[in-house]
Amino acid sequence: MSSLGEFDLIAAYFTRPVTRAALGVGDDCALLVPTPGMQLATSSDMLVEGRHFLSTVPPDRLGHKALAVNLSDLAACGARPLGFTLALALPRVDEAFLAGFSRGLLALADTHGCELVGGDTTQGPLNICITVFGEVPPGQALLRSGARAGDDLYVSGTVGDARLALEAFRGTTPLTGGTFERVRRAMEQPAPRVGLGLALRGVASSAIDVSDGLLGDLGHILRRSGVGAVVEADALPRSADLAAQPLDVQRECGLAGGDDYELLFTAPPALAGAVTLAARESGVPVTRIGRIESTPGVRLVDGRGAALSHTFGSFDHFKS
Ligand code: ADP
Ligand code: MG
């Protein structure tokens, strides 16, 4: 690497004192200290330029997003974040990029008490791979496999804005200034629902985070649980910006958009009050959007219960 060497770069941008881990950046391994008796939850997500982010993304937002998508996986399991490692390929040493990237990354890490404890740095096409570690009491992790017929289906926050932003970048959906800036922020700086995931332990029967589109990710819950679902298409929570778009755009973005990083989860009707409480405790709104049935597959209905046909797919990196 150029002027600033690999180790100087790590020292300058990715080394911070750890308080929770026993050993952070600088040795051959980091040493984490999970609470005795807890299970360790771990997940990796890689971000590749042109595939998971556009070259126009500001570096601080890219740093934020790289960690956010990983924290979202912990949230979907109801795990409490402990720490993470960062494997980074950089085309060149660009200090303005590194300063912004590490600022956005570490700010979100601080918000969630998730320490950067190690990683790897190399030269190559821009590529960011984070592995997060979290903890959860045995038997309490939220899984994709627990949905049962009769459960209600919920989603947190709003869905579809990130896809609307992507369409604006692609030039298919022109947006005015204020709308564009807001949906762009939703795409570039998603808020992982860690607090909600924790509050849903013992309440949700299954959960997943919406990364590849709501219907596609719902499909993962349904297959793993051996059930089906009815989804009320127009009950999907949308931002005012998305709600101002034509109905077909709203449905496409909300149902098949992707990059939302909201939690999609199920809970038995008897726990509806506990779901409301979890939403209130975590400060994240949740909306009931349908119910689980024993018949496999997804039945999409409009506000009056009439069947809607749909050909929405979920995002598959090898198909599009
Ligand atoms: P090794 O050769 O033993 O794998 P490295 O020379 O790759 O170690 O890294 C030196 C130290 O810096 C290690 O503790 C490693 O975890 C840490 N590190 C390397 N890259 C990063 C990074 N991008 N972010 C945080 N820590 C890093
Ligand atoms: Mg190494």
Coordinates of C-alpha atoms and ligand atoms in Angstrom, one line a residue:
M1 CA 0.0 0.0 0.0
S2 CA 1.2 3.6 -0.6
S3 CA 2.5 6.4 1.7
L4 CA 0.7 5.2 4.8
G5 CA 1.7 1.6 5.4
E6 CA -0.8 -1.2 6.3
F7 CA 0.1 -1.1 10.0
D8 CA 0.0 2.7 10.3
L9 CA -3.4 2.6 8.6
I10 CA -4.7 0.1 11.0
A11 CA -3.3 2.0 13.9
A12 CA -4.7 5.3 12.7
Y13 CA -8.2 4.3 11.7
F14 CA -9.1 0.9 13.2
T15 CA -7.5 0.7 16.6
R16 CA -9.3 1.7 19.7
P17 CA -9.0 0.7 23.3
V18 CA -11.4 -2.1 24.2
T19 CA -13.4 -2.2 27.4
R20 CA -15.5 -5.2 26.9
A21 CA -13.1 -7.5 25.1
A22 CA -10.0 -8.8 26.9
L23 CA -7.8 -8.1 23.9
G24 CA -8.5 -6.1 20.8
V25 CA -6.5 -5.1 17.6
G26 CA -2.8 -5.8 17.6
D27 CA -2.2 -9.5 18.4
D28 CA -2.7 -12.6 16.4
C29 CA -6.2 -13.1 17.9
A30 CA -8.7 -11.0 19.8
L31 CA -10.1 -12.3 23.0
L32 CA -13.8 -11.8 23.6
V33 CA -15.5 -12.3 27.0
P34 CA -19.0 -13.6 26.6
T35 CA -21.2 -13.6 29.7
P36 CA -20.8 -17.1 31.3
G37 CA -23.6 -19.4 30.2
M38 CA -24.5 -17.4 27.1
Q39 CA -24.5 -18.7 23.6
L40 CA -22.3 -16.9 21.1
A41 CA -24.1 -15.7 18.0
T42 CA -22.1 -14.9 14.9
S43 CA -22.7 -13.7 11.4
S44 CA -20.8 -12.3 8.4
D45 CA -21.8 -10.0 5.6
M46 CA -19.7 -8.8 2.7
L47 CA -20.2 -5.6 0.8
V48 CA -18.9 -5.4 -2.7
E49 CA -18.9 -2.1 -4.7
G50 CA -21.4 -2.0 -7.5
R51 CA -23.3 -5.0 -6.0
H52 CA -24.1 -3.9 -2.4
F53 CA -23.4 -0.2 -2.7
L54 CA -22.9 2.5 -5.3
S55 CA -19.6 4.4 -5.8
T56 CA -21.5 7.6 -5.0
V57 CA -22.1 6.6 -1.3
P58 CA -20.3 9.0 1.2
P59 CA -17.6 7.0 3.1
D60 CA -19.1 7.6 6.5
R61 CA -22.4 6.2 5.4
L62 CA -20.6 3.2 3.9
G63 CA -18.9 2.6 7.2
H64 CA -22.2 2.8 9.0
K65 CA -23.9 0.5 6.5
A66 CA -21.2 -2.2 6.6
L67 CA -21.7 -2.6 10.3
A68 CA -25.5 -2.0 10.2
V69 CA -26.2 -4.9 7.9
N70 CA -24.3 -7.2 10.3
L71 CA -25.9 -5.8 13.5
S72 CA -29.3 -6.4 11.7
D73 CA -28.5 -10.1 11.6
L74 CA -27.8 -10.1 15.4
A75 CA -31.1 -8.2 15.9
A76 CA -33.0 -10.8 13.9
C77 CA -31.7 -13.4 16.3
G78 CA -32.4 -11.4 19.4
A79 CA -28.7 -11.3 20.2
R80 CA -26.9 -8.6 22.1
P81 CA -23.8 -7.3 20.2
L82 CA -20.3 -7.9 21.7
G83 CA -17.8 -7.1 19.0
F84 CA -16.8 -7.4 15.4
T85 CA -13.9 -7.9 13.0
L86 CA -13.3 -6.0 9.8
A87 CA -11.7 -7.5 6.7
L88 CA -11.0 -4.8 4.2
A89 CA -9.7 -4.7 0.6
L90 CA -8.8 -1.2 -0.5
P91 CA -7.7 -0.2 -4.0
R92 CA -5.4 2.5 -2.6
V93 CA -4.7 4.4 0.6
D94 CA -7.2 7.3 0.5
E95 CA -7.1 9.0 3.9
A96 CA -10.2 11.1 3.3
F97 CA -12.1 7.9 2.5
L98 CA -10.6 6.0 5.5
A99 CA -11.3 8.9 7.9
G100 CA -15.0 9.1 6.9
F101 CA -15.4 5.3 6.7
S102 CA -14.0 4.7 10.2
R103 CA -16.0 7.6 11.6
G104 CA -19.3 6.2 10.4
L105 CA -18.3 2.7 11.3
L106 CA -17.2 3.4 14.8
A107 CA -20.0 5.8 15.6
L108 CA -22.5 3.0 15.0
A109 CA -20.3 0.6 16.9
D110 CA -20.4 2.9 19.9
T111 CA -24.2 3.3 19.7
H112 CA -24.5 -0.5 20.1
G113 CA -21.6 -1.2 22.4
C114 CA -20.1 -3.4 19.7
E115 CA -16.2 -3.2 19.8
L116 CA -13.9 -3.5 16.8
V117 CA -11.5 -6.2 17.9
G118 CA -9.6 -7.2 14.8
G119 CA -9.6 -7.8 11.1
D120 CA -7.5 -8.0 8.0
T121 CA -6.4 -5.3 5.5
T122 CA -5.2 -5.9 2.0
Q123 CA -5.0 -4.2 -1.4
G124 CA -7.7 -5.0 -4.0
P125 CA -11.0 -3.9 -5.4
L126 CA -13.0 -2.2 -2.6
N127 CA -14.6 -5.0 -0.5
I128 CA -15.7 -4.9 3.1
C129 CA -16.4 -8.0 5.1
I130 CA -17.5 -7.8 8.7
T131 CA -18.1 -10.6 11.2
V132 CA -20.1 -9.7 14.2
F133 CA -20.3 -11.6 17.5
G134 CA -23.1 -11.3 20.0
E135 CA -24.6 -13.3 22.8
V136 CA -28.0 -14.7 23.6
P137 CA -29.3 -16.9 26.5
P138 CA -29.5 -20.6 25.5
G139 CA -32.9 -21.4 23.9
Q140 CA -33.9 -17.8 23.4
A141 CA -32.4 -17.0 20.0
L142 CA -35.1 -15.9 17.5
L143 CA -35.1 -18.4 14.6
R144 CA -36.6 -18.6 11.2
S145 CA -38.2 -21.9 12.0
G146 CA -40.7 -21.1 14.7
A147 CA -43.7 -19.7 12.9
R148 CA -47.0 -21.5 13.5
A149 CA -50.4 -21.4 11.8
G150 CA -52.5 -18.8 13.5
D151 CA -49.5 -16.5 14.4
D152 CA -49.7 -12.8 13.4
L153 CA -47.1 -11.5 10.9
Y154 CA -45.4 -8.2 11.7
V155 CA -42.8 -5.9 10.3
S156 CA -40.9 -3.0 12.0
G157 CA -40.4 0.5 10.8
T158 CA -41.2 1.2 7.2
V159 CA -40.3 -0.8 4.1
G160 CA -39.5 0.2 0.5
D161 CA -37.6 3.5 0.7
A162 CA -34.2 1.9 0.0
R163 CA -35.6 0.4 -3.3
L164 CA -37.2 3.7 -4.2
A165 CA -33.8 5.4 -3.8
L166 CA -32.1 2.7 -5.9
E167 CA -34.7 3.3 -8.7
A168 CA -34.0 7.0 -8.5
F169 CA -30.3 6.3 -8.9
R170 CA -31.1 4.1 -11.8
G171 CA -33.1 6.9 -13.4
T172 CA -36.4 4.9 -13.5
T173 CA -38.2 7.0 -10.9
P174 CA -37.4 10.7 -10.7
L175 CA -37.7 12.1 -7.2
T176 CA -37.7 15.7 -6.0
G177 CA -34.8 16.9 -3.7
G178 CA -36.2 16.4 -0.2
T179 CA -37.7 13.0 -1.1
F180 CA -34.5 11.9 -2.8
E181 CA -32.3 12.8 0.2
R182 CA -34.6 11.0 2.7
V183 CA -34.9 7.8 0.8
R184 CA -31.2 7.9 -0.1
R185 CA -30.5 8.1 3.6
A186 CA -32.7 5.0 4.2
M187 CA -30.7 3.1 1.6
E188 CA -27.3 4.3 2.8
Q189 CA -27.7 4.5 6.6
P190 CA -30.2 1.8 7.8
A191 CA -30.8 1.6 11.5
P192 CA -30.4 -2.0 12.7
R193 CA -33.2 -2.9 15.0
V194 CA -31.1 -4.4 17.8
G195 CA -33.2 -3.1 20.7
L196 CA -36.4 -4.5 19.1
G197 CA -34.8 -7.9 18.6
L198 CA -33.8 -8.0 22.3
A199 CA -37.3 -7.0 23.3
L200 CA -38.9 -9.7 21.2
R201 CA -37.1 -12.6 22.9
G202 CA -39.7 -14.8 24.4
V203 CA -42.4 -13.0 22.4
A204 CA -41.7 -13.6 18.7
S205 CA -42.1 -17.2 17.4
S206 CA -39.8 -16.5 14.4
A207 CA -37.9 -13.6 12.9
I208 CA -35.7 -12.5 10.0
D209 CA -34.3 -9.2 8.9
V210 CA -35.5 -7.9 5.6
S211 CA -32.4 -7.6 3.4
D212 CA -33.4 -9.1 0.1
G213 CA -37.1 -8.0 -0.1
L214 CA -40.0 -8.7 2.3
L215 CA -41.7 -11.4 0.3
G216 CA -38.4 -13.2 -0.4
D217 CA -37.4 -13.1 3.2
L218 CA -40.8 -14.1 4.4
G219 CA -40.4 -17.1 2.1
H220 CA -37.3 -18.1 4.2
I221 CA -39.5 -18.1 7.4
L222 CA -42.3 -20.0 5.7
R223 CA -40.0 -22.7 4.3
R224 CA -38.0 -23.2 7.5
S225 CA -41.3 -23.3 9.5
G226 CA -43.3 -25.5 7.1
V227 CA -46.2 -23.0 6.9
G228 CA -47.7 -20.4 4.6
A229 CA -49.0 -16.8 5.0
V230 CA -51.6 -14.3 4.0
V231 CA -50.1 -10.8 3.5
E232 CA -52.2 -7.7 3.2
A233 CA -50.2 -5.8 0.5
D234 CA -51.5 -2.4 1.4
A235 CA -51.0 -2.8 5.1
L236 CA -47.3 -2.6 4.6
P237 CA -45.9 0.4 6.6
R238 CA -44.6 3.0 4.1
S239 CA -42.9 6.4 4.6
A240 CA -44.8 9.4 3.4
D241 CA -42.3 9.6 0.5
L242 CA -43.2 6.1 -0.7
A243 CA -46.9 6.6 -0.1
A244 CA -46.8 9.5 -2.5
Q245 CA -45.8 7.2 -5.3
P246 CA -48.2 5.3 -7.7
L247 CA -49.6 2.2 -6.0
D248 CA -47.7 -0.3 -8.2
V249 CA -44.4 1.4 -7.3
Q250 CA -45.4 1.3 -3.6
R251 CA -46.2 -2.4 -3.8
E252 CA -43.1 -3.3 -5.8
C253 CA -40.8 -1.3 -3.4
G254 CA -42.5 -2.5 -0.2
L255 CA -42.9 -6.2 -1.1
A256 CA -39.8 -6.8 -3.1
G257 CA -37.5 -3.9 -2.4
G258 CA -34.7 -5.2 -0.2
D259 CA -32.1 -3.3 1.8
D260 CA -34.7 -2.4 4.4
Y261 CA -33.1 -4.0 7.4
E262 CA -36.4 -4.1 9.3
L263 CA -37.4 -7.1 11.3
L264 CA -40.1 -9.4 9.9
F265 CA -41.5 -11.6 12.7
T266 CA -44.4 -13.7 13.9
A267 CA -46.1 -14.0 17.3
P268 CA -49.1 -15.8 18.5
P269 CA -52.2 -13.5 18.9
A270 CA -52.2 -14.1 22.6
L271 CA -48.9 -12.2 22.7
A272 CA -50.1 -9.2 20.7
G273 CA -49.9 -7.0 23.8
A274 CA -46.3 -8.1 24.4
V275 CA -45.4 -7.2 20.8
T276 CA -46.9 -3.7 21.4
L277 CA -44.8 -3.4 24.6
A278 CA -41.6 -4.5 22.8
A279 CA -42.2 -1.9 20.2
R280 CA -42.8 0.8 22.8
E281 CA -39.7 -0.2 24.9
S282 CA -37.5 -0.2 21.8
G283 CA -39.0 2.9 20.3
V284 CA -39.5 1.2 17.0
P285 CA -43.0 1.0 15.6
V286 CA -44.3 -2.4 14.4
T287 CA -47.2 -3.1 12.1
R288 CA -49.3 -6.3 11.7
I289 CA -49.3 -7.1 8.0
G290 CA -50.8 -10.6 7.8
R291 CA -51.1 -14.0 9.4
I292 CA -49.5 -17.4 9.2
E293 CA -51.6 -20.4 7.8
S294 CA -50.9 -24.0 7.5
T295 CA -51.3 -24.0 3.6
P296 CA -47.8 -23.4 2.2
G297 CA -47.0 -20.4 0.0
V298 CA -47.9 -16.7 0.2
R299 CA -51.4 -15.3 -0.6
L300 CA -51.3 -11.6 -1.2
V301 CA -54.6 -9.7 -0.6
D302 CA -55.7 -6.1 -1.0
G303 CA -57.4 -4.0 1.7
R304 CA -60.8 -5.8 1.0
G305 CA -59.3 -9.2 1.2
A306 CA -59.4 -9.8 -2.6
A307 CA -56.5 -11.8 -4.0
L308 CA -53.7 -10.0 -5.7
S309 CA -51.5 -11.7 -8.2
H310 CA -47.9 -11.1 -7.8
T311 CA -44.7 -11.9 -9.7
F312 CA -42.4 -10.0 -7.3
G313 CA -39.2 -11.9 -6.7
S314 CA -36.6 -11.3 -4.0
F315 CA -33.2 -10.1 -4.9
D316 CA -30.9 -12.9 -5.8
H317 CA -27.3 -11.9 -6.5
F318 CA -26.8 -14.5 -9.2
K319 CA -30.0 -13.9 -11.1
S320 CA -30.0 -10.1 -11.6
Ligands
ADP1 P1 -1.8 -11.5 11.2 O1 -0.7 -11.4 10.1 O2 -1.3 -12.1 12.4 O3 -3.1 -12.1 10.7 P2 -2.2 -8.7 10.6 O4 -0.9 -8.3 10.4 O5 -3.1 -9.1 9.5 O6 -2.1 -10.0 11.6 O7 -3.0 -7.7 11.5 C1 -2.4 -7.1 12.6 C2 -3.5 -6.8 13.7 O8 -4.3 -5.8 13.2 C3 -4.3 -8.0 14.1 O9 -4.6 -7.8 15.4 C4 -5.6 -7.8 13.2 O10 -6.7 -8.3 13.8 C5 -5.7 -6.2 13.2 N1 -6.3 -5.7 11.9 C6 -5.9 -5.9 10.6 N2 -6.7 -5.2 9.8 C7 -7.7 -4.7 10.6 C8 -8.8 -3.9 10.3 N3 -9.2 -3.5 9.0 N4 -9.6 -3.5 11.3 C9 -9.3 -3.8 12.6 N5 -8.2 -4.6 12.9 C10 -7.4 -5.0 11.9
MG2 MG -4.1 -11.3 9.1

